[in-house]
Tab-separated table of C-alpha atoms and ligand atoms in Angstrom:
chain	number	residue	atom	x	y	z
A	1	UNK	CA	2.302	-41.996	-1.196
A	2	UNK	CA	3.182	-41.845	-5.113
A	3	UNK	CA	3.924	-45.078	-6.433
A	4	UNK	CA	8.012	-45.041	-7.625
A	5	UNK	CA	8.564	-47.362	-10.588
A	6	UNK	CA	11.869	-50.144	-10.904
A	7	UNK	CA	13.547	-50.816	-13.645
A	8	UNK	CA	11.331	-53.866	-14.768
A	9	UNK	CA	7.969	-51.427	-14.195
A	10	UNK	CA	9.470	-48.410	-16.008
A	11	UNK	CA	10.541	-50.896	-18.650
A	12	UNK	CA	7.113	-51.926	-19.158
A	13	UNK	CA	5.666	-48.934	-19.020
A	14	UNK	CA	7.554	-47.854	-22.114
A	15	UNK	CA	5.858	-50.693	-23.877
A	16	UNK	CA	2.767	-50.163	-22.859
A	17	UNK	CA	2.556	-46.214	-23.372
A	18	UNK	CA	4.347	-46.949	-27.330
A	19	UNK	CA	1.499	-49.091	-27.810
A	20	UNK	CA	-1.211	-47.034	-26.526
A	21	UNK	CA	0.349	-43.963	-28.231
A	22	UNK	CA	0.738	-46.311	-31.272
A	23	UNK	CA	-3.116	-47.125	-30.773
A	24	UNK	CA	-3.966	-43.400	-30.643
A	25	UNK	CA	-1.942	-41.916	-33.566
A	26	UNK	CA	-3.664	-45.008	-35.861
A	27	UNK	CA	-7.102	-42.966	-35.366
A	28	UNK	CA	-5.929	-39.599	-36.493
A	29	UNK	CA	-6.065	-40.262	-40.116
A	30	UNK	CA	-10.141	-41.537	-39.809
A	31	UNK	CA	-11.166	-38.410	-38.355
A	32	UNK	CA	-13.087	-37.040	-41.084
A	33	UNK	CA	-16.594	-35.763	-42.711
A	34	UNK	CA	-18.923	-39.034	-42.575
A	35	UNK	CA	-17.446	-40.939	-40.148
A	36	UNK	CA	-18.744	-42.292	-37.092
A	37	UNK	CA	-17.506	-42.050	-33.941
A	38	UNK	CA	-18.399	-45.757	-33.701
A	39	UNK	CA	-16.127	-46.065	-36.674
A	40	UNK	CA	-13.328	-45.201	-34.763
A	41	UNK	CA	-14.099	-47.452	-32.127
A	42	UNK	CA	-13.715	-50.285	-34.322
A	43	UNK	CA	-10.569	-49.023	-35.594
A	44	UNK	CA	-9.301	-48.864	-32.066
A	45	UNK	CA	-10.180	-52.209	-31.136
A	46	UNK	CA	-8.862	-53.798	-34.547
A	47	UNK	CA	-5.555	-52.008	-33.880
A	48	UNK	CA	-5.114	-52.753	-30.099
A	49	UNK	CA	-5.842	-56.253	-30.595
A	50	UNK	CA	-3.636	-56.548	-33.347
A	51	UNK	CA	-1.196	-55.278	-30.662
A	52	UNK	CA	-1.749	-57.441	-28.338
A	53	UNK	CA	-2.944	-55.206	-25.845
A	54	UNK	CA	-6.171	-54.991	-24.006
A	55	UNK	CA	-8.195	-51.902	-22.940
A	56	UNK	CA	-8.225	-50.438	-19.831
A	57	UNK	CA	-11.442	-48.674	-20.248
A	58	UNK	CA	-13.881	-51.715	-21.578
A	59	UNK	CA	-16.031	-52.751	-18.407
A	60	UNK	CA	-14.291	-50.274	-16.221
A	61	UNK	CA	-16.654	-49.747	-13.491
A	62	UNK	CA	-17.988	-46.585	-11.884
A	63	UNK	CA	-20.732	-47.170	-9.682
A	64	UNK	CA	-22.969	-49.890	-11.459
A	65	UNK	CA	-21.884	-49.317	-14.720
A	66	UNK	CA	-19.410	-50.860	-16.736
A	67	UNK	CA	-18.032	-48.850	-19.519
A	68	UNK	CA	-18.919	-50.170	-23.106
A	69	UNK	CA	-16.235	-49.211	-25.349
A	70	UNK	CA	-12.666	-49.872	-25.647
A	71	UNK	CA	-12.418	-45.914	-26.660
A	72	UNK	CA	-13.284	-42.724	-25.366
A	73	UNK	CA	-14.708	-40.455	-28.064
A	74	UNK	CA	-15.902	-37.324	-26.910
A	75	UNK	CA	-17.434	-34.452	-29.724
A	76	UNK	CA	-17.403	-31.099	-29.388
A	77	UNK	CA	-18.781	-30.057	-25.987
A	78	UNK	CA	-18.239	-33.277	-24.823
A	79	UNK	CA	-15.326	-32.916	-22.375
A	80	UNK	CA	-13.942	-36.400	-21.827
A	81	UNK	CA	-15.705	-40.364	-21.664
A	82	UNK	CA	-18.108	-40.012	-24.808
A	83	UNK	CA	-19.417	-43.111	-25.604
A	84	UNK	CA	-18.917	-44.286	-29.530
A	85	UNK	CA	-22.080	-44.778	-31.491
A	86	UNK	CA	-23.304	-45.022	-35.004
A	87	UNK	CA	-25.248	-42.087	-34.949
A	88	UNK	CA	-22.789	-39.423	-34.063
A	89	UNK	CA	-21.690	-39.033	-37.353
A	90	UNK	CA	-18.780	-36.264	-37.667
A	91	UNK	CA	-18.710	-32.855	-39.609
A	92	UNK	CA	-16.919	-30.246	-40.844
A	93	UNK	CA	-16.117	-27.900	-37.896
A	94	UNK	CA	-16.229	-30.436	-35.071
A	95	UNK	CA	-13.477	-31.624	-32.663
A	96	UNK	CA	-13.197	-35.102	-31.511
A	97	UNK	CA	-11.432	-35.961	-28.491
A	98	UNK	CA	-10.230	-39.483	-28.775
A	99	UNK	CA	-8.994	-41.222	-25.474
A	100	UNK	CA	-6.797	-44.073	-25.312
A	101	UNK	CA	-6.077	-46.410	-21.926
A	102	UNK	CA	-4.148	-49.647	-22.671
A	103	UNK	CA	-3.378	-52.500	-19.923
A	104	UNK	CA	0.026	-54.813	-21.514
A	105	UNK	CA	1.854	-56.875	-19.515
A	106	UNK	CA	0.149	-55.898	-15.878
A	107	UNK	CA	1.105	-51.987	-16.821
A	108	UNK	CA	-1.304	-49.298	-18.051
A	109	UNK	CA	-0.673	-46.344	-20.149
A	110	UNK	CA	-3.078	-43.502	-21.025
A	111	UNK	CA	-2.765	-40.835	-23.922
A	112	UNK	CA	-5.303	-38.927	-25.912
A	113	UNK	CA	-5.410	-35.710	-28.028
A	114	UNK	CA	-8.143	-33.593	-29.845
A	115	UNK	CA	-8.582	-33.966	-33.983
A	116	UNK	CA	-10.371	-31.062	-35.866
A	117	UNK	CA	-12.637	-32.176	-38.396
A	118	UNK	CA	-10.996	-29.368	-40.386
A	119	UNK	CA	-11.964	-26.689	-41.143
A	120	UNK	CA	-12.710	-25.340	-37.406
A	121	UNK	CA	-13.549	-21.580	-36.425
A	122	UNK	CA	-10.305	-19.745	-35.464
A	123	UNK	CA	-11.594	-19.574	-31.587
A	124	UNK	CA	-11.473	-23.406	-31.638
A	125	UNK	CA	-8.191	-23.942	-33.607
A	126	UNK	CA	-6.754	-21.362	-30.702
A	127	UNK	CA	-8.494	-23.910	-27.738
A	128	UNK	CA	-6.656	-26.794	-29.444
A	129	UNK	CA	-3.401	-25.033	-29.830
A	130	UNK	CA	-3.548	-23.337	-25.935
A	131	UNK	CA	-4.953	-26.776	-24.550
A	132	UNK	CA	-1.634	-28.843	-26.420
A	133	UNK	CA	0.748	-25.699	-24.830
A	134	UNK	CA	-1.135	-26.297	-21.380
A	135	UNK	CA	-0.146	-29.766	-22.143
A	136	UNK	CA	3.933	-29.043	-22.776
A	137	UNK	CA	4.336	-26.762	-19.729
A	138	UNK	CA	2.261	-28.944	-17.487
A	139	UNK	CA	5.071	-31.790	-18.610
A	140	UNK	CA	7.968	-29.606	-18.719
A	141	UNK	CA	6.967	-28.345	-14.591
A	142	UNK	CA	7.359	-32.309	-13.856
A	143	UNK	CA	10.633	-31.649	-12.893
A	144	UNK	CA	12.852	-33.939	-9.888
A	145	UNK	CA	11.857	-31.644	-6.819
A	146	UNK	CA	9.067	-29.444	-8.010
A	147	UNK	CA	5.947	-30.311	-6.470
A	148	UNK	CA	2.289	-31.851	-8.082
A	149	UNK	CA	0.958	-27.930	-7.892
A	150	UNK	CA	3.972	-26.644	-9.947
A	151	UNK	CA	2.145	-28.524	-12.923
A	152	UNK	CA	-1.353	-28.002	-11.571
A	153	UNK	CA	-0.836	-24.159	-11.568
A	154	UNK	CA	1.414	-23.743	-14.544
A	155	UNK	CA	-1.375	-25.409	-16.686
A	156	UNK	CA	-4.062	-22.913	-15.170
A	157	UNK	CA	-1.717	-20.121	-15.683
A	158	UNK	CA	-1.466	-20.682	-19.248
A	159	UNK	CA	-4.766	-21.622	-20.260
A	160	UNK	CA	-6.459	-18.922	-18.157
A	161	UNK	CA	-3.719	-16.233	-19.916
A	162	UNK	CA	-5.713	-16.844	-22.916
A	163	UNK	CA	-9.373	-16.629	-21.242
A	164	UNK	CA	-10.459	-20.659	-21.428
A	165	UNK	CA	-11.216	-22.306	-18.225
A	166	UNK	CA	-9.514	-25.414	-17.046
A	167	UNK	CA	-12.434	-28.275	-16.071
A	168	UNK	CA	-12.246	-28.782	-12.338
A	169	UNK	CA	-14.209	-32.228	-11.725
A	170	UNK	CA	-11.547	-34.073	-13.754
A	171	UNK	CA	-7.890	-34.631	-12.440
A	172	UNK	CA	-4.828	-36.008	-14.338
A	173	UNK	CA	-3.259	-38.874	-12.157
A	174	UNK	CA	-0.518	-41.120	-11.581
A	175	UNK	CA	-0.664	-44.063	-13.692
A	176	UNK	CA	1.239	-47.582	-13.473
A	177	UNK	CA	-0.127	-51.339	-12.650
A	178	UNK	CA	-3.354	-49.270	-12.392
A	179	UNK	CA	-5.537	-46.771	-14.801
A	180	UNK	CA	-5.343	-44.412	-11.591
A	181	UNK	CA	-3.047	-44.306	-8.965
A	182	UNK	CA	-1.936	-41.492	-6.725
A	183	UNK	CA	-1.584	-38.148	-6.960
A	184	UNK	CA	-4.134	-36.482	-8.591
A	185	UNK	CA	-2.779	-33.787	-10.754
A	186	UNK	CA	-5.351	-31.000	-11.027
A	187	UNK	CA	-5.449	-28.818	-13.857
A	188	UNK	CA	-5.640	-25.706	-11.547
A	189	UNK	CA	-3.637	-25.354	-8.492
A	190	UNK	CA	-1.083	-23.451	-6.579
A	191	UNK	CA	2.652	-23.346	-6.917
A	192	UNK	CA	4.558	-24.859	-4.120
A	193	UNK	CA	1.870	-27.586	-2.912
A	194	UNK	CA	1.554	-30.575	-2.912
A	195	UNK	CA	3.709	-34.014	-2.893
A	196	UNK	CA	7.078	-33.848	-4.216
A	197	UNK	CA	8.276	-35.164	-7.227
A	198	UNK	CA	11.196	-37.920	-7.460
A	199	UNK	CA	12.593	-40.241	-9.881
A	200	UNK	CA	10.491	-43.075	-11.370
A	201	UNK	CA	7.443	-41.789	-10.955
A	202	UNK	CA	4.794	-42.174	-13.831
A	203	UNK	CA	1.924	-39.390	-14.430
A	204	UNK	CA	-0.657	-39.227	-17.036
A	205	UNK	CA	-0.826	-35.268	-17.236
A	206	UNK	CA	-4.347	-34.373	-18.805
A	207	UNK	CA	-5.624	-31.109	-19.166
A	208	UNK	CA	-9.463	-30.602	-20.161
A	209	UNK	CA	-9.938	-26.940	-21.252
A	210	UNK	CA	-13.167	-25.346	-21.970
A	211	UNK	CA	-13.739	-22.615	-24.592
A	212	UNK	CA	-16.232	-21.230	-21.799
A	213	UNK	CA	-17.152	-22.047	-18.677
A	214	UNK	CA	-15.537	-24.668	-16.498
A	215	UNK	CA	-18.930	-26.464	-14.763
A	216	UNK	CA	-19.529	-30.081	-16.562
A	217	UNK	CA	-22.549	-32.158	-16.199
A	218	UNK	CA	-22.517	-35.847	-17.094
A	219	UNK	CA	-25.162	-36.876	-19.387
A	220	UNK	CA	-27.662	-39.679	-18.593
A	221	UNK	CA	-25.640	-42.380	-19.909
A	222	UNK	CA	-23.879	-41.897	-16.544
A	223	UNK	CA	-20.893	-41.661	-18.870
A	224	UNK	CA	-20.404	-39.095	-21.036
A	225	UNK	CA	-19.173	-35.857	-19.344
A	226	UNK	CA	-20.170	-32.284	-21.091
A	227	UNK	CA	-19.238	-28.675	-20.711
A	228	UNK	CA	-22.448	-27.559	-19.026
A	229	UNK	CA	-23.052	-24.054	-21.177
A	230	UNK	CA	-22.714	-26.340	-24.103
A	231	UNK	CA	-19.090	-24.768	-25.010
A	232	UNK	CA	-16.449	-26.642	-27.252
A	233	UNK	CA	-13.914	-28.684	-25.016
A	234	UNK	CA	-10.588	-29.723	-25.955
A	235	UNK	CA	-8.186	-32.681	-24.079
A	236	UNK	CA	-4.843	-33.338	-24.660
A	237	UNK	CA	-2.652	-36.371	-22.052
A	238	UNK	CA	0.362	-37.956	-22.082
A	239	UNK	CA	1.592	-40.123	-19.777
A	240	UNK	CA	5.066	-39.035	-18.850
A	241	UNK	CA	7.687	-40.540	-16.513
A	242	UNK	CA	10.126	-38.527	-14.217
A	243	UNK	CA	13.931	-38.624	-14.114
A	244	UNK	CA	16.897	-36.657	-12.697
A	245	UNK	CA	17.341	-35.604	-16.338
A	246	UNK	CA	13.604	-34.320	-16.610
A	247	UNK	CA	10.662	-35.487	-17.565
A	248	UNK	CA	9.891	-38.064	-20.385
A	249	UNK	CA	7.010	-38.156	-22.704
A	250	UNK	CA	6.218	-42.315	-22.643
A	251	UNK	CA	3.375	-42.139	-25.052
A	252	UNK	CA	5.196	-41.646	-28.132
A	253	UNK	CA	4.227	-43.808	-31.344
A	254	UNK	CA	7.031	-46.601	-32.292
A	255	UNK	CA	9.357	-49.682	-30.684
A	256	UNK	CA	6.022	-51.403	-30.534
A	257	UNK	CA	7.337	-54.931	-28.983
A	258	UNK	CA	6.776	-57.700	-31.271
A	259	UNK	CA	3.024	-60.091	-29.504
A	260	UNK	CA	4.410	-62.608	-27.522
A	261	UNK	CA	3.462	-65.923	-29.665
B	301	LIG	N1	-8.480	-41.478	-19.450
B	301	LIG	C1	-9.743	-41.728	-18.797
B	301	LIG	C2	-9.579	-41.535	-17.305
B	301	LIG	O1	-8.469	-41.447	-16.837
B	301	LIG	C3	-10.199	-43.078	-19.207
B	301	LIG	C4	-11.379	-43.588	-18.521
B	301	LIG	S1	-11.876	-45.084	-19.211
B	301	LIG	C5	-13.540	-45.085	-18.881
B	301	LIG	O2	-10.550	-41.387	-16.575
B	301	LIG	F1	-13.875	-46.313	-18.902
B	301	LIG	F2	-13.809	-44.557	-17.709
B	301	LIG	F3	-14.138	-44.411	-19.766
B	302	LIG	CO1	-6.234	-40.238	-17.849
């Protein structure tokens, strides 16, 4: 069963996505020749506690591990969950995928995008651009009475169109009091299957799109999750909310809620 969100939960789900989006959009500007990826990890934790907020992802368990970071920086073929360090220093002609989860007020919101360290070879700026598209359809088929594979397959569609592979052992999900709640939303899928989709419902809709093949490996830091034939991967979320009217983007930068004194 989806979780369906009240008017209290969607309420604070709007603060908590503005913040997380607020969180994300702060790290943009960094993203540059010389920097660390541990740079921006200290950026991100400045600005979300400056917020008020607290990260979802620090000590998140999987197995025995707890992850380390407060953000998920992920280079080039890393696909999603790099961990930040001060020796991955970035360069001209990288991507960095930069992953933001946020917990405020018992809510969670999840966002993230992928930043070219400019410039970056045509082939990549066209992964970026089709991976962001994937992204806009994907939210566009969350639609009142459509059905989780409507997004699943129109994402496929349109990344596949253009000869990149959607990653297939990471789902977007449903997102609300926790980081991950039901359904999965697969990146690849078929039209017509599925749960359907009513009012209130909140989704973080994530594709992960690889320049080449779709098989990932997970490094041994039991963390960090790579495109296995080494091939640039982009990621692009938001976390979106349904209504009669259509969907809604939630993780949009702005009407950041004053901290609670
Ligand atoms: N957006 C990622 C996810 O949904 C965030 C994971 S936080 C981590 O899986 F701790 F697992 F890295
Ligand atoms: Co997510």
């Amino acid at each position: 069963m989806i979780p369906v969100k009240d008017r209290e939960g969607i309420a604070r789900m709007r603060e908590v996505c503005a913040i997380a989006a607020t969180v994300l959009d702060s790290l943009k500007p960094l993203v540059r020749p010389g920097v660390t990826t541990m740079d921006l990890e200290e950026a991100g934790r400045a600005e979300i506690a400056r917020l008020g907020a607290r990260s979802a992802c620090y000590g998140y368990e999987h197995g025995e591990r707890h992850y380390p970071a407060h953000t998920c920086i992920s280079v080039n073929e890393e696909v999603v969950h790099g961990i930040p360090s001060f020796k991955r220093v970035l360069r001209e002609g990288d991507i960095v995928s930069l992953d933001v989860v946020l917990e405020y007020n018992g809510y969670v919101g999840d966002n993230a995008f992928t930043v070219p360290v400019t410039p970056v070879s045509p082939e990549v700026e066209k992964l970026l651009g089709v991976t962001r598209e994937a992204l806009a359809l994907g939210i566009r088929a969350a639609q009142v009475g459509n059905r989780i594979g409507d997004i699943s397959s129109t994402i496929q569609a349109h990344v596949e169109r253009h000869g990149f592979s959607v990653v297939r052992d990471m789902v977007g999900h449903g997102v609300g009091v926790a980081m991950h709640e039901p359904p999965e939303i697969p990146n690849f899928g078929r039209r017509g299957t599925g749960e359907k989709i009513r009012p209130g419902m909140t989704f973080a809709i994530e594709p992960m799109v690889n320049l080449g093949g779709y098989a990932t490996r997970t490094l041994p830091d039991g963390w960090t999750v790579v495109a296995a034939d080494g091939s640039p991967s982009a990621h692009f979320e938001h976390t979106v909310l349904t209504t009669e009217k259509g969907p809604e983007i939630l993780t949009i930068p702005g009407l950041v809620p004053a901290r609670s004194a």
